[in-house]
Amino acid sequence: MSLCVVGSIALDSVETPTEKREIVLGGSSVFFSYAASFFTRVQLAGVVGEDWPREYTDLLNSRGIDTQGLQVVPGGKTFHWRGKYHRNMNDRDTLDLQLNVLADFKPELPSEYRRSKFLFLANGSPKLQMNVLEQCQGASFVVADTMDFYINTELDALKALLRRIDGLVVNDSEAKLLTGEDNLVLAGAAIRAMGPSFVVVKKGEHGAMFFGKEETYVLPAYPTPNVVDPTGAGDSFAGGMMGYLAQRDAFDAKTLKEALVYGTMTASFTVEDFSLDRLRKIEREDLDRRKEEYRRMLSF
Ligand code: AMP
């Protein structure tokens, strides 16, 4: 089953306590699509400028990711994000954010994209997310992500979006900011009361919490000793999760739980190098092998 995603496509600059990378491939929908491509066909929509290297599109296409919905703005500059991680490698500061071509992006989704059953609204303006949702009349399972930037600047549009989606994936600090609750269990319930039938709260190295109608559970992160750059972990988590659901063409509670495990495995590889460098070196079998190890770790 195909899966459509719309979100930022970026050239990132990332600093960790020990290393630095300038102008590398990033963006919420890029991490998402690459992660989901281990499971299913992905339709990616977004915008880039003239500085976007053609080889990046080739890389996405080589994974079976459809880029018909990728707009290239002549003379424009690609969205740029610069982040710096604290010593704990969990918290980070945004040092620079240039929306560039993303500021005026008006998505016009190709007709096949509009028929996709699975839709992921990756990090981006809630107004843009709503516009995409309205175009995707065929979508019967819609999940969105959001972040502090949009909670602070476009709260009303975000609340309108929350009433229209099936699931929200956010990190712990964003869940607290959105609800004003310090306790994550209460924050999860408060977000569900705003609309989505389920909420996944990501807690970085501490894993993820799931809040649904019938169940609440926690999944620890896979304990990799090799955390090089956490950028894109959240988007890869969502990509692994949605990719697996689209592959199975299901979103019942049991499949959703397994999908969260695949999301956890995918994210655990992403953090082991900068940009997509680690994901580029693995195959679906590596995800399955790590998942098996994870399953053994959790059984008692
Ligand atoms: P994550 O680490 O999963 O939160 O995702 C990091 C990615 O989000 C980076 O590749 C950034 O380019 C992208 N990003 C950062 N800020 C924004 C923003 N305001 N809107 C959309 N994408 C963003």
Coordinates of C-alpha atoms and ligand atoms in Angstrom, one line a residue:
M1 CA 0.0 0.0 0.0
S2 CA 1.5 3.4 -0.8
L3 CA 2.3 6.0 1.7
C4 CA 2.4 9.8 1.0
V5 CA 4.5 12.2 3.0
V6 CA 4.8 16.0 2.9
G7 CA 7.3 17.9 5.1
S8 CA 10.5 19.7 5.1
I9 CA 13.4 18.8 2.8
A10 CA 16.5 20.4 4.1
L11 CA 20.2 21.1 3.9
D12 CA 21.2 20.8 7.6
S13 CA 24.3 21.9 9.5
V14 CA 24.8 19.9 12.7
E15 CA 27.1 20.2 15.6
T16 CA 27.6 17.6 18.3
P17 CA 29.9 17.9 21.3
T18 CA 32.6 16.1 19.2
E19 CA 31.9 16.6 15.5
K20 CA 30.4 18.9 13.0
R21 CA 28.8 18.6 9.5
E22 CA 28.0 21.4 7.1
I23 CA 25.2 21.3 4.6
V24 CA 24.1 17.7 4.7
L25 CA 21.0 16.0 3.5
G26 CA 18.1 16.4 6.0
G27 CA 14.6 17.4 6.6
S28 CA 11.6 15.8 8.2
S29 CA 10.2 14.2 5.1
V30 CA 13.6 13.0 3.9
F31 CA 14.4 11.0 7.0
F32 CA 10.8 9.8 7.0
S33 CA 10.7 8.6 3.4
Y34 CA 14.1 6.9 3.6
A35 CA 13.1 5.1 6.8
A36 CA 9.7 4.1 5.3
S37 CA 11.3 2.9 2.1
F38 CA 12.5 -0.3 3.9
F39 CA 8.9 -1.3 4.0
T40 CA 6.8 0.2 1.2
R41 CA 6.6 2.6 -1.7
V42 CA 6.7 6.2 -0.6
Q43 CA 5.4 9.3 -2.4
L44 CA 7.3 12.3 -1.3
A45 CA 6.1 15.9 -1.8
G46 CA 8.1 19.0 -0.9
V47 CA 10.1 21.9 -2.2
V48 CA 13.8 22.6 -2.7
G49 CA 15.9 25.4 -4.3
E50 CA 18.4 25.5 -7.1
D51 CA 21.2 24.6 -4.6
W52 CA 19.6 21.1 -4.1
P53 CA 22.1 18.5 -5.4
R54 CA 20.5 16.3 -8.1
E55 CA 22.3 13.3 -6.6
Y56 CA 20.0 13.6 -3.5
T57 CA 17.0 13.1 -5.7
D58 CA 18.7 10.2 -7.4
L59 CA 19.4 8.7 -4.0
L60 CA 15.7 8.9 -3.0
N61 CA 14.7 7.4 -6.3
S62 CA 17.1 4.6 -5.9
R63 CA 15.1 3.6 -2.8
G64 CA 11.8 3.5 -4.8
I65 CA 10.7 6.9 -3.4
D66 CA 8.5 8.7 -5.9
T67 CA 9.7 12.3 -6.2
Q68 CA 7.1 13.5 -8.8
G69 CA 5.8 15.8 -6.0
L70 CA 9.1 17.5 -5.5
Q71 CA 9.1 21.1 -6.7
V72 CA 12.4 22.7 -7.6
V73 CA 12.2 26.5 -7.4
P74 CA 14.5 28.2 -9.9
G75 CA 16.8 30.7 -8.2
G76 CA 15.5 29.6 -4.8
K77 CA 17.4 28.3 -1.7
T78 CA 16.5 25.1 0.1
F79 CA 15.3 25.2 3.7
H80 CA 18.2 25.3 6.0
W81 CA 18.4 24.2 9.7
R82 CA 21.4 24.5 12.0
G83 CA 21.3 22.6 15.3
K84 CA 23.7 22.1 18.1
Y85 CA 23.4 19.2 20.6
H86 CA 24.1 19.5 24.3
R87 CA 26.6 17.1 26.0
N88 CA 23.7 14.7 26.8
M89 CA 23.1 14.3 23.1
N90 CA 19.3 14.5 23.8
D91 CA 18.7 18.3 24.0
R92 CA 19.6 20.6 21.2
D93 CA 19.4 24.3 20.3
T94 CA 18.3 25.5 16.9
L95 CA 21.1 28.0 16.0
D96 CA 19.6 29.0 12.7
L97 CA 16.5 28.3 10.7
Q98 CA 16.0 29.7 7.2
L99 CA 12.7 28.7 5.7
N100 CA 13.7 29.9 2.2
V101 CA 11.6 28.2 -0.5
L102 CA 9.5 26.5 2.2
A103 CA 8.0 29.8 3.2
D104 CA 6.0 30.1 0.0
F105 CA 5.5 26.4 -0.7
K106 CA 2.1 25.6 -2.1
P107 CA 1.9 21.9 -2.5
E108 CA 0.1 20.6 -5.6
L109 CA 0.0 16.9 -5.1
P110 CA 0.1 14.6 -8.2
S111 CA -3.2 12.6 -8.5
E112 CA -1.7 9.3 -7.5
Y113 CA -0.5 10.9 -4.2
R114 CA -4.0 12.1 -3.5
R115 CA -5.3 8.5 -3.6
S116 CA -2.8 7.2 -1.1
K117 CA -4.4 5.4 1.8
F118 CA -1.7 6.3 4.3
L119 CA -0.6 9.9 4.8
F120 CA 2.1 11.4 7.0
L121 CA 2.2 15.1 7.7
A122 CA 5.8 15.5 8.7
N123 CA 7.1 18.6 10.5
G124 CA 6.0 21.7 8.7
S125 CA 3.5 24.5 9.1
P126 CA 0.1 23.2 10.3
K127 CA -1.6 25.4 7.6
L128 CA 0.4 23.5 5.0
Q129 CA -0.3 20.2 6.7
M130 CA -4.0 21.0 6.5
N131 CA -3.8 22.0 2.9
V132 CA -2.2 18.6 2.1
L133 CA -4.8 16.8 4.1
E134 CA -7.5 18.4 2.1
Q135 CA -5.9 17.4 -1.1
C136 CA -5.6 13.7 0.0
Q137 CA -9.2 12.7 -0.2
G138 CA -8.2 9.0 -0.4
A139 CA -6.3 9.0 2.9
S140 CA -8.0 6.8 5.5
F141 CA -5.1 6.8 8.0
V142 CA -3.5 10.2 8.7
V143 CA -0.7 10.8 11.2
A144 CA 1.1 14.1 11.9
D145 CA 4.2 15.4 13.6
T146 CA 4.7 18.8 15.0
M147 CA 7.3 20.7 17.0
D148 CA 7.9 23.6 19.4
F149 CA 8.3 26.1 16.6
Y150 CA 4.8 25.6 15.3
I151 CA 3.2 25.2 18.8
N152 CA 4.6 28.6 19.6
T153 CA 3.7 30.3 16.3
E154 CA 0.6 28.6 14.8
L155 CA -1.3 27.1 17.7
D156 CA -4.8 27.7 16.4
A157 CA -4.0 26.1 13.0
L158 CA -2.4 23.2 14.8
K159 CA -5.5 22.7 17.0
A160 CA -7.7 22.7 13.9
L161 CA -5.4 20.0 12.4
L162 CA -5.5 17.9 15.5
R163 CA -9.3 17.6 15.1
R164 CA -8.8 16.0 11.7
I165 CA -6.0 13.4 12.2
D166 CA -5.9 9.8 13.5
G167 CA -2.6 10.0 15.3
L168 CA 0.0 12.5 16.5
V169 CA 3.7 11.8 17.0
V170 CA 5.5 14.3 19.2
N171 CA 8.5 14.4 21.5
D172 CA 8.1 14.8 25.3
S173 CA 8.9 18.5 25.6
E174 CA 6.5 19.3 22.7
A175 CA 3.7 17.2 24.4
K176 CA 4.2 19.3 27.6
L177 CA 4.3 22.6 25.7
L178 CA 1.2 21.7 23.7
T179 CA -0.8 20.8 26.8
G180 CA 0.7 22.6 29.7
E181 CA 0.9 19.3 31.6
D182 CA 4.2 18.2 33.2
N183 CA 3.1 14.6 33.6
L184 CA 3.4 12.8 30.2
V185 CA 0.5 10.4 30.9
L186 CA -1.7 13.4 31.5
A187 CA -0.3 15.2 28.5
G188 CA -1.0 12.1 26.3
A189 CA -4.6 12.1 27.5
A190 CA -4.9 15.9 26.9
I191 CA -3.7 15.6 23.3
R192 CA -6.2 12.7 22.7
A193 CA -8.9 15.0 24.0
M194 CA -7.9 17.5 21.3
G195 CA -8.7 15.0 18.5
P196 CA -6.3 12.3 17.5
S197 CA -7.3 8.8 18.6
F198 CA -3.8 7.9 19.4
V199 CA -0.6 9.8 20.5
V200 CA 3.0 8.6 20.4
V201 CA 5.3 10.6 22.7
K202 CA 9.0 10.1 21.9
K203 CA 11.5 10.4 24.7
G204 CA 14.8 10.2 22.8
E205 CA 17.1 7.7 24.4
H206 CA 14.3 6.8 26.8
G207 CA 12.0 5.4 24.1
A208 CA 8.4 6.1 23.4
M209 CA 5.0 6.1 25.0
F210 CA 1.8 5.1 23.3
F211 CA -1.6 6.4 24.3
G212 CA -4.6 4.9 22.6
K213 CA -8.3 4.3 23.2
E214 CA -7.8 0.9 24.7
E215 CA -4.2 0.8 25.8
T216 CA -1.2 2.8 27.1
Y217 CA 2.3 1.4 26.9
V218 CA 5.9 2.3 26.9
L219 CA 8.7 0.9 24.6
P220 CA 12.3 1.5 25.5
A221 CA 14.7 2.7 22.9
Y222 CA 17.1 0.1 21.5
P223 CA 20.3 0.7 23.7
T224 CA 22.8 1.5 21.0
P225 CA 26.2 2.5 22.5
N226 CA 27.0 4.5 19.3
V227 CA 25.1 7.8 19.4
V228 CA 26.8 10.0 16.8
D229 CA 23.9 12.4 15.7
P230 CA 20.3 12.1 16.9
T231 CA 19.0 14.4 14.1
G232 CA 16.1 12.7 12.2
A233 CA 15.6 10.1 14.9
G234 CA 12.0 11.2 15.4
D235 CA 11.2 11.3 11.6
S236 CA 12.9 7.9 11.1
F237 CA 10.8 6.5 13.9
A238 CA 7.7 7.8 12.2
G239 CA 8.9 6.5 8.8
G240 CA 9.6 3.0 10.2
M241 CA 6.2 3.0 11.9
M242 CA 4.1 4.3 9.0
G243 CA 6.1 2.3 6.4
Y244 CA 5.4 -0.9 8.3
L245 CA 1.6 -0.1 8.6
A246 CA 1.4 0.7 4.9
Q247 CA 3.2 -2.6 4.1
R248 CA 0.8 -4.5 6.2
D249 CA -2.1 -2.4 5.0
A250 CA -3.5 -2.4 8.5
F251 CA -3.7 -0.1 11.6
D252 CA -5.3 -2.2 14.3
A253 CA -3.8 -2.1 17.8
K254 CA -1.6 -5.1 17.4
T255 CA -0.1 -4.1 14.1
L256 CA 0.4 -0.5 15.4
K257 CA 2.4 -1.9 18.3
E258 CA 4.6 -3.9 16.0
A259 CA 5.0 -0.8 13.8
L260 CA 6.2 1.2 16.8
V261 CA 8.8 -1.4 17.4
Y262 CA 10.0 -1.1 13.7
G263 CA 10.0 2.7 14.2
T264 CA 12.2 2.2 17.3
M265 CA 14.6 0.0 15.3
T266 CA 14.9 2.4 12.4
A267 CA 15.6 5.4 14.7
S268 CA 18.2 3.4 16.5
F269 CA 20.2 3.1 13.3
T270 CA 19.7 6.7 12.3
V271 CA 21.4 8.1 15.4
E272 CA 24.5 6.0 14.7
D273 CA 25.8 8.5 12.1
F274 CA 25.2 11.9 10.6
S275 CA 22.4 12.6 8.1
L276 CA 21.2 9.4 6.4
D277 CA 24.7 7.9 6.4
R278 CA 23.9 5.0 8.7
L279 CA 20.6 4.1 7.1
R280 CA 22.3 4.1 3.7
K281 CA 24.4 1.2 4.9
I282 CA 21.7 -1.1 6.1
E283 CA 19.0 -3.4 4.7
R284 CA 15.6 -4.5 5.9
E285 CA 17.3 -7.7 7.3
D286 CA 19.3 -5.5 9.7
L287 CA 16.1 -4.0 11.1
D288 CA 14.6 -7.5 11.5
R289 CA 17.8 -8.8 13.2
R290 CA 17.8 -5.9 15.6
K291 CA 14.1 -6.3 16.3
E292 CA 14.7 -9.9 17.2
E293 CA 17.4 -8.9 19.6
Y294 CA 15.1 -6.3 21.1
R295 CA 12.3 -8.8 21.5
R296 CA 14.7 -11.0 23.5
M297 CA 15.8 -8.1 25.6
L298 CA 12.2 -7.4 26.6
S299 CA 11.0 -10.9 27.4
F300 CA 11.1 -11.8 31.1
Ligands
AMP1 P1 14.1 15.3 14.3 O1 15.6 15.2 14.8 O2 13.5 14.0 14.0 O3 13.3 16.3 15.1 O4 14.2 16.0 12.8 C1 15.3 16.9 12.4 C2 15.0 17.4 11.1 O5 13.9 18.4 11.1 C3 16.2 18.2 10.5 O6 16.6 17.5 9.3 C4 15.6 19.5 10.1 O7 16.0 20.0 8.8 C5 14.1 19.5 10.3 N1 13.6 20.7 10.9 C6 14.1 21.4 11.8 N2 13.3 22.5 12.1 C7 12.2 22.4 11.3 C8 11.1 23.2 11.1 N3 10.8 24.3 11.8 N4 10.1 22.7 10.2 C9 10.4 21.6 9.5 N5 11.5 20.9 9.6 C10 12.4 21.2 10.5

